[in-house]
Coordinates of C-alpha atoms in Angstrom, one line a residue:
R3 CA -44.4 -23.7 -8.9
A4 CA -43.9 -21.1 -11.7
P5 CA -45.0 -17.6 -12.3
E6 CA -46.7 -17.4 -15.7
L7 CA -47.2 -13.6 -15.7
K8 CA -45.8 -10.9 -13.5
E9 CA -46.1 -7.2 -13.2
R10 CA -48.3 -7.0 -16.4
P11 CA -51.3 -4.8 -17.0
G12 CA -54.3 -6.7 -15.5
A13 CA -52.1 -9.4 -14.1
Q14 CA -49.7 -8.4 -11.4
L15 CA -49.2 -12.1 -10.7
L16 CA -50.4 -15.3 -12.3
E17 CA -48.7 -18.4 -10.7
L18 CA -49.3 -22.1 -11.4
G19 CA -48.4 -24.8 -9.0
L20 CA -48.2 -28.6 -9.8
G21 CA -47.5 -31.5 -7.7
Y22 CA -47.3 -35.3 -8.1
R23 CA -46.3 -38.2 -5.8
Y24 CA -46.2 -41.8 -6.5
S25 CA -46.3 -44.3 -3.5
D26 CA -45.7 -48.0 -3.6
Y27 CA -47.3 -49.9 -0.6
S28 CA -46.6 -53.6 0.0
Q29 CA -50.2 -54.3 0.7
V30 CA -52.2 -52.1 -1.7
G31 CA -49.6 -51.5 -4.4
G32 CA -48.8 -48.3 -6.3
V33 CA -51.0 -45.2 -5.9
N34 CA -50.9 -41.7 -7.5
S35 CA -51.4 -38.4 -5.8
Y36 CA -51.5 -35.1 -7.6
K37 CA -52.6 -31.5 -7.4
A38 CA -52.8 -28.3 -9.3
D39 CA -53.4 -24.7 -8.0
L40 CA -53.7 -21.3 -9.6
L41 CA -53.1 -17.9 -8.0
Y42 CA -54.1 -14.8 -9.9
R43 CA -53.7 -11.2 -8.7
P44 CA -55.2 -8.9 -11.4
V45 CA -54.8 -5.8 -9.2
S46 CA -53.0 -5.3 -5.8
P47 CA -56.1 -5.6 -3.5
L48 CA -57.5 -8.7 -5.1
R49 CA -56.1 -12.2 -5.1
L50 CA -58.0 -15.1 -6.8
R51 CA -57.2 -18.7 -6.2
G52 CA -58.3 -22.1 -7.1
S53 CA -57.1 -25.7 -6.6
Y54 CA -57.6 -29.3 -7.3
Q55 CA -56.1 -32.2 -5.3
H56 CA -56.3 -35.9 -5.6
A57 CA -55.3 -37.6 -2.3
V58 CA -54.9 -41.2 -1.4
R59 CA -54.8 -42.8 2.2
A60 CA -53.5 -46.3 2.3
P61 CA -55.1 -48.5 5.1
S62 CA -53.2 -48.3 8.4
I63 CA -51.5 -51.4 10.0
E64 CA -54.3 -51.6 12.6
E65 CA -57.0 -51.5 9.9
L66 CA -55.2 -54.2 7.9
Y67 CA -54.0 -56.6 10.6
F68 CA -55.9 -56.0 13.9
P69 CA -56.5 -59.6 15.1
P70 CA -60.2 -60.6 15.0
V71 CA -61.6 -60.5 18.5
S72 CA -64.7 -62.5 19.6
N73 CA -67.4 -60.5 21.2
Q74 CA -71.2 -60.1 21.2
F75 CA -73.1 -57.6 19.0
I76 CA -76.5 -56.1 18.8
V77 CA -79.1 -57.3 16.3
P78 CA -82.8 -56.2 15.8
M79 CA -85.2 -57.9 18.2
P80 CA -86.7 -60.0 16.9
E81 CA -84.3 -60.6 14.1
P82 CA -86.0 -60.7 10.6
C83 CA -85.9 -64.4 10.1
D84 CA -87.8 -64.9 13.4
A85 CA -91.2 -66.4 12.7
N86 CA -92.9 -63.6 14.6
S87 CA -90.9 -60.7 13.2
P88 CA -92.5 -57.9 11.1
A89 CA -90.5 -59.0 8.1
R90 CA -91.9 -62.6 8.3
T91 CA -95.4 -61.5 8.8
G92 CA -95.5 -58.6 6.4
P93 CA -96.4 -58.4 2.7
D94 CA -92.9 -59.5 1.5
R95 CA -93.0 -62.6 3.6
A96 CA -92.2 -65.0 0.8
R97 CA -89.2 -63.2 -0.3
V98 CA -87.9 -62.7 3.3
E99 CA -88.2 -66.5 3.8
A100 CA -86.3 -67.2 0.6
L101 CA -83.6 -64.8 1.8
C102 CA -83.4 -66.5 5.1
L103 CA -82.9 -69.9 3.4
A104 CA -80.3 -68.5 1.1
Q105 CA -78.4 -67.2 4.1
G106 CA -78.4 -70.6 5.7
V107 CA -81.4 -70.9 8.0
P108 CA -82.2 -74.7 7.9
A109 CA -85.4 -75.3 6.0
A110 CA -86.7 -77.6 8.8
L111 CA -86.3 -74.8 11.3
L112 CA -87.7 -71.9 9.2
P113 CA -91.5 -72.3 9.8
N114 CA -91.0 -72.0 13.6
F115 CA -87.6 -70.2 13.7
D116 CA -87.3 -68.4 17.0
F117 CA -84.5 -65.9 18.0
E118 CA -85.6 -63.0 20.2
L119 CA -82.3 -62.3 21.8
R120 CA -80.7 -58.8 21.6
R121 CA -77.1 -60.0 21.0
V122 CA -75.3 -62.5 18.8
D123 CA -71.8 -63.8 18.7
G124 CA -69.3 -62.5 16.2
I125 CA -65.9 -61.0 15.6
A126 CA -64.4 -57.5 15.1
G127 CA -61.0 -56.8 13.6
G128 CA -58.9 -55.7 10.6
N129 CA -59.1 -56.8 7.0
P130 CA -56.0 -57.4 4.9
D131 CA -58.1 -57.0 1.7
L132 CA -58.7 -53.4 2.1
E133 CA -58.1 -50.9 -0.7
S134 CA -56.9 -47.3 -0.4
E135 CA -59.3 -44.4 0.3
Q136 CA -59.5 -41.7 -2.5
A137 CA -60.3 -38.1 -2.2
D138 CA -60.8 -35.3 -4.7
T139 CA -60.9 -31.7 -3.4
Y140 CA -61.8 -28.6 -5.3
T141 CA -61.5 -25.0 -4.0
V142 CA -62.2 -21.6 -5.4
G143 CA -61.8 -18.3 -3.5
F144 CA -60.5 -14.8 -3.2
T145 CA -58.8 -12.5 -0.7
L146 CA -59.5 -8.7 -0.7
T147 CA -57.0 -6.6 1.1
S148 CA -57.5 -2.8 1.7
Q149 CA -55.1 -0.6 -0.2
L150 CA -56.6 2.6 1.2
H151 CA -54.5 4.9 3.4
N152 CA -57.3 5.9 5.8
P153 CA -56.2 4.5 9.2
R154 CA -59.7 3.3 9.8
V155 CA -59.7 0.8 6.9
R156 CA -56.1 0.4 6.2
D157 CA -55.9 -3.0 8.0
L158 CA -58.9 -4.7 6.6
Q159 CA -59.0 -8.1 4.8
L160 CA -61.7 -10.4 3.6
S161 CA -61.3 -14.0 2.5
V162 CA -64.0 -16.2 1.0
D163 CA -63.4 -19.8 -0.1
W164 CA -65.8 -22.4 -1.6
Y165 CA -64.9 -26.1 -1.2
Q166 CA -66.1 -29.5 -2.5
I167 CA -64.7 -32.7 -1.2
T168 CA -65.5 -36.2 -2.3
I169 CA -64.2 -39.3 -0.6
D170 CA -64.5 -42.8 -2.2
D171 CA -63.8 -46.3 -0.7
G172 CA -63.9 -45.0 2.8
I173 CA -62.6 -47.4 5.4
G174 CA -64.8 -48.1 8.4
R175 CA -66.9 -50.7 10.2
W176 CA -70.5 -51.2 9.9
D177 CA -72.6 -52.0 13.0
S178 CA -74.4 -55.3 13.1
E179 CA -77.8 -54.0 14.1
S180 CA -78.3 -51.8 11.0
A181 CA -76.6 -54.3 8.7
V182 CA -79.2 -57.0 9.6
A183 CA -82.0 -54.5 9.4
R184 CA -81.0 -53.1 6.0
C185 CA -80.3 -56.6 4.5
F186 CA -84.1 -57.2 4.9
D187 CA -85.3 -53.7 4.1
P188 CA -86.6 -53.2 0.6
K189 CA -85.3 -49.7 0.6
Y190 CA -81.8 -50.9 0.7
N191 CA -82.2 -54.4 -0.7
P192 CA -85.2 -54.2 -3.0
A193 CA -84.5 -57.6 -4.6
Y194 CA -84.0 -59.4 -1.2
D195 CA -80.7 -60.5 -2.7
D196 CA -78.3 -62.6 -0.5
G197 CA -75.5 -60.9 -2.5
N198 CA -76.5 -57.4 -1.1
V199 CA -73.6 -55.6 0.6
Y200 CA -75.4 -55.4 3.9
C201 CA -76.0 -59.1 3.9
S202 CA -72.3 -59.7 3.6
F203 CA -71.6 -58.2 7.0
F204 CA -72.8 -61.4 8.8
T205 CA -73.2 -65.0 8.2
R206 CA -75.5 -67.7 9.7
D207 CA -74.7 -71.0 11.6
A208 CA -75.6 -73.9 9.2
I209 CA -77.1 -75.9 12.1
T210 CA -78.9 -73.3 14.2
G211 CA -79.5 -70.6 11.7
N212 CA -78.3 -68.0 14.2
I213 CA -76.5 -64.9 13.0
F214 CA -72.7 -64.6 13.3
A215 CA -71.6 -60.9 13.1
Q216 CA -68.5 -59.9 11.1
I217 CA -67.6 -56.4 12.2
L218 CA -64.4 -56.0 10.1
D219 CA -62.7 -53.0 8.5
R220 CA -64.0 -52.5 5.0
N221 CA -64.2 -50.0 2.2
I222 CA -67.9 -49.0 2.9
G223 CA -69.0 -46.1 0.8
G224 CA -68.0 -42.5 0.6
L225 CA -68.6 -38.9 1.4
E226 CA -69.5 -35.7 -0.5
T227 CA -69.5 -32.3 1.1
A228 CA -69.5 -28.7 0.0
G229 CA -69.6 -25.3 1.7
V230 CA -68.2 -21.8 2.1
D231 CA -65.6 -20.5 4.6
V232 CA -65.4 -16.7 5.2
Q233 CA -62.8 -14.8 7.2
F234 CA -62.8 -11.1 8.0
D235 CA -60.0 -9.2 9.8
W236 CA -60.0 -5.5 10.8
G237 CA -57.9 -3.4 13.1
F238 CA -57.8 0.3 13.7
A239 CA -56.9 2.9 16.3
A240 CA -59.7 3.6 18.8
G241 CA -59.0 6.1 21.5
P242 CA -55.6 5.6 23.2
G243 CA -55.4 1.9 22.0
K244 CA -56.1 -0.3 19.1
L245 CA -59.3 -2.3 18.4
G246 CA -59.0 -5.7 16.5
L247 CA -61.8 -7.8 15.0
N248 CA -61.5 -11.3 13.6
A249 CA -64.6 -13.0 12.3
L250 CA -64.9 -16.6 11.0
L251 CA -68.0 -17.9 9.4
T252 CA -68.6 -21.3 7.8
Y253 CA -71.6 -22.7 5.9
V254 CA -72.2 -26.4 5.1
D255 CA -74.2 -26.7 1.9
Y256 CA -74.5 -30.5 2.1
W257 CA -72.7 -33.3 3.9
T258 CA -73.8 -36.5 2.2
Y259 CA -72.8 -40.0 3.1
L260 CA -73.0 -42.6 0.4
D261 CA -73.6 -45.9 2.2
P262 CA -72.2 -49.3 0.8
S263 CA -75.3 -49.8 -1.4
G264 CA -75.0 -46.3 -2.9
F265 CA -77.9 -44.9 -0.9
A266 CA -77.3 -41.1 -0.2
I267 CA -78.1 -39.5 3.1
D268 CA -77.5 -35.8 3.7
Y269 CA -76.5 -35.1 7.3
A270 CA -76.1 -31.4 7.1
G271 CA -78.0 -29.7 9.8
T272 CA -78.2 -32.8 12.0
V273 CA -76.8 -33.6 15.5
G274 CA -75.6 -36.9 17.0
G275 CA -74.9 -40.3 15.6
G276 CA -71.8 -41.7 13.9
G277 CA -69.2 -40.8 16.6
L278 CA -67.8 -37.7 17.9
G279 CA -67.5 -34.8 15.5
R280 CA -70.6 -35.8 13.6
S281 CA -72.8 -32.9 14.7
L282 CA -73.0 -30.8 11.6
P283 CA -74.6 -27.4 11.9
R284 CA -75.2 -25.6 8.7
W285 CA -74.0 -22.3 10.1
K286 CA -71.2 -21.7 12.6
S287 CA -69.4 -18.5 13.4
L288 CA -66.7 -17.2 15.7
L289 CA -66.2 -13.5 16.5
N290 CA -63.1 -12.4 18.4
V291 CA -62.8 -8.7 19.6
S292 CA -59.6 -7.4 21.2
Y293 CA -58.5 -4.1 22.5
A294 CA -54.7 -3.3 23.2
L295 CA -53.7 -0.5 25.4
G296 CA -50.0 -0.5 26.0
E297 CA -49.3 -3.5 28.2
L298 CA -53.0 -4.2 28.8
G299 CA -55.0 -6.4 26.5
L300 CA -58.8 -7.1 26.7
M301 CA -60.6 -9.7 24.6
A302 CA -64.1 -11.1 24.1
R303 CA -65.2 -14.0 22.0
W304 CA -68.7 -15.0 20.7
Q305 CA -69.3 -18.4 19.2
H306 CA -72.6 -19.2 17.5
I307 CA -73.8 -22.8 16.6
D308 CA -76.8 -23.1 14.4
G309 CA -79.8 -25.2 15.5
M310 CA -80.0 -28.8 14.3
R311 CA -82.3 -31.8 14.1
D312 CA -81.5 -35.1 15.8
V313 CA -80.0 -37.4 13.2
E314 CA -82.4 -40.3 13.9
Y315 CA -85.4 -38.6 15.6
R316 CA -85.9 -35.9 13.0
D317 CA -88.8 -34.1 14.9
F318 CA -86.4 -33.5 17.8
E319 CA -84.8 -30.1 17.4
V320 CA -81.8 -28.7 19.2
P321 CA -81.9 -24.9 19.4
A322 CA -79.1 -22.6 18.3
Y323 CA -76.4 -22.1 21.0
D324 CA -74.2 -19.1 21.7
Y325 CA -71.1 -19.0 24.0
V326 CA -69.4 -15.9 25.2
D327 CA -65.8 -15.8 26.7
V328 CA -64.1 -12.8 28.1
G329 CA -60.5 -12.2 29.3
A330 CA -57.8 -9.7 30.0
S331 CA -54.0 -9.8 30.0
Y332 CA -51.2 -7.7 31.3
A333 CA -47.5 -7.8 30.3
F334 CA -45.1 -6.1 32.8
E335 CA -42.5 -4.4 30.7
A336 CA -40.6 -2.7 33.5
G337 CA -39.9 -2.7 37.2
P338 CA -39.4 -5.7 39.5
L339 CA -42.1 -7.8 37.7
H340 CA -40.5 -7.3 34.3
G341 CA -40.9 -10.5 32.3
L342 CA -44.2 -11.5 33.9
H343 CA -47.4 -12.0 31.9
A344 CA -50.7 -12.4 33.6
R345 CA -53.9 -13.5 32.0
V346 CA -57.4 -14.0 33.6
G347 CA -60.7 -14.8 32.0
I348 CA -64.1 -16.4 32.2
D349 CA -65.2 -19.1 29.7
N350 CA -68.9 -19.7 29.0
V351 CA -69.9 -16.4 30.8
F352 CA -73.6 -17.2 30.8
D353 CA -73.1 -20.8 32.0
Q354 CA -74.8 -22.4 29.0
A355 CA -75.6 -26.1 29.7
P356 CA -75.2 -28.5 26.8
P357 CA -78.3 -29.8 25.0
I358 CA -79.6 -33.2 25.7
F359 CA -80.8 -35.1 22.7
P360 CA -81.9 -38.7 21.8
T361 CA -79.0 -39.9 19.6
W362 CA -76.2 -38.6 21.9
Q363 CA -72.5 -39.3 21.8
Q364 CA -71.3 -39.1 25.4
A365 CA -72.9 -37.8 28.6
N366 CA -76.3 -37.6 26.6
T367 CA -74.8 -34.8 24.4
D368 CA -72.0 -34.2 22.0
P369 CA -68.9 -32.9 23.9
S370 CA -67.0 -32.3 20.7
Q371 CA -69.6 -29.6 19.7
Y372 CA -70.9 -28.2 23.0
D373 CA -69.4 -27.1 26.2
V374 CA -70.1 -29.7 29.0
L375 CA -68.1 -28.0 31.8
G376 CA -70.2 -24.8 32.2
R377 CA -68.8 -21.5 33.5
R378 CA -65.3 -21.5 34.6
Y379 CA -62.6 -19.1 35.6
Y380 CA -58.8 -19.2 35.0
L381 CA -55.6 -17.4 36.0
R382 CA -52.5 -17.9 33.9
L383 CA -49.0 -16.6 35.0
T384 CA -46.0 -16.9 32.8
Y385 CA -42.5 -15.4 33.5
A386 CA -39.7 -15.1 31.0
F387 CA -36.3 -14.7 32.6
P388 CA -34.3 -11.7 31.2

């Protein structure tokens, strides 16, 4: 990290940071990570910043070597090679049958092939042939700090940052149901090619033609996302005490998943699916208000979550949600209770129940996004011995 300019007209500070790391892994070999960032302060109140970073994550021990475990896995019912399936009776029947034969369904069984079960045998586990994940991150932002002497605006700061993140060769497991469905879907496999990536996620028994699922860790696609983060801080004297405000706002412009075939799906503004943490509101904000009066402190917090559509059932909408928490604290600075700090509060003041939606995660909702406990009260006492 080196200052390029300092205390110059129009450039109070111009600082360049560079970083590089070489890592050599016994399984995936040598990889390079590097970054560059620039900090520019043209005048005291304003700081401009930007950065680029190339990051690498080598596969973990579990992802590489978790022993394959036999289990049963879900497939479409009826599966596409079934003689009565929509694929076999639709307009692409001839190409579907050719794909079934290429996968190993015996020709003698194909005319009346019958498999209407919901589950098939298979294995799940690690994969020693994994490659490293790669990520490129770009950020541009600024911080504006008040330089005014007026006590009302002296402690005021605004930060705004834009980010863009791209992840390639992401490591994960693809479920058997959608793999089989997409292998026979012209949207994902227009040539009905047995070499299609989705068709590689399962094999077939050479005698019975039944599917054998292979739910292994793989480098299956990537992710692109961009958005804006805003933070606002303000504090000033109000009456006998001090009022403090802290506001956080985030906007997700897009959150696009690139599947193994290169098909892009934007999940921004959707809820559910893909595991916990995959509810992606476009707007989300948090406002904290505090008031300090000597040993007494009061606080209120308002969280807003933008409305979303179900990730699979796009006509199903989840409304916007707002949560309010309140609390108070008191620190005993003198007397026999000196050293005692008491805090009380109410979380989810209005007892907001979580939304119920079709593509839920746990308990018919997403507990990583919504409060599933309802209104609750707490009292916390801590004591520091003198």
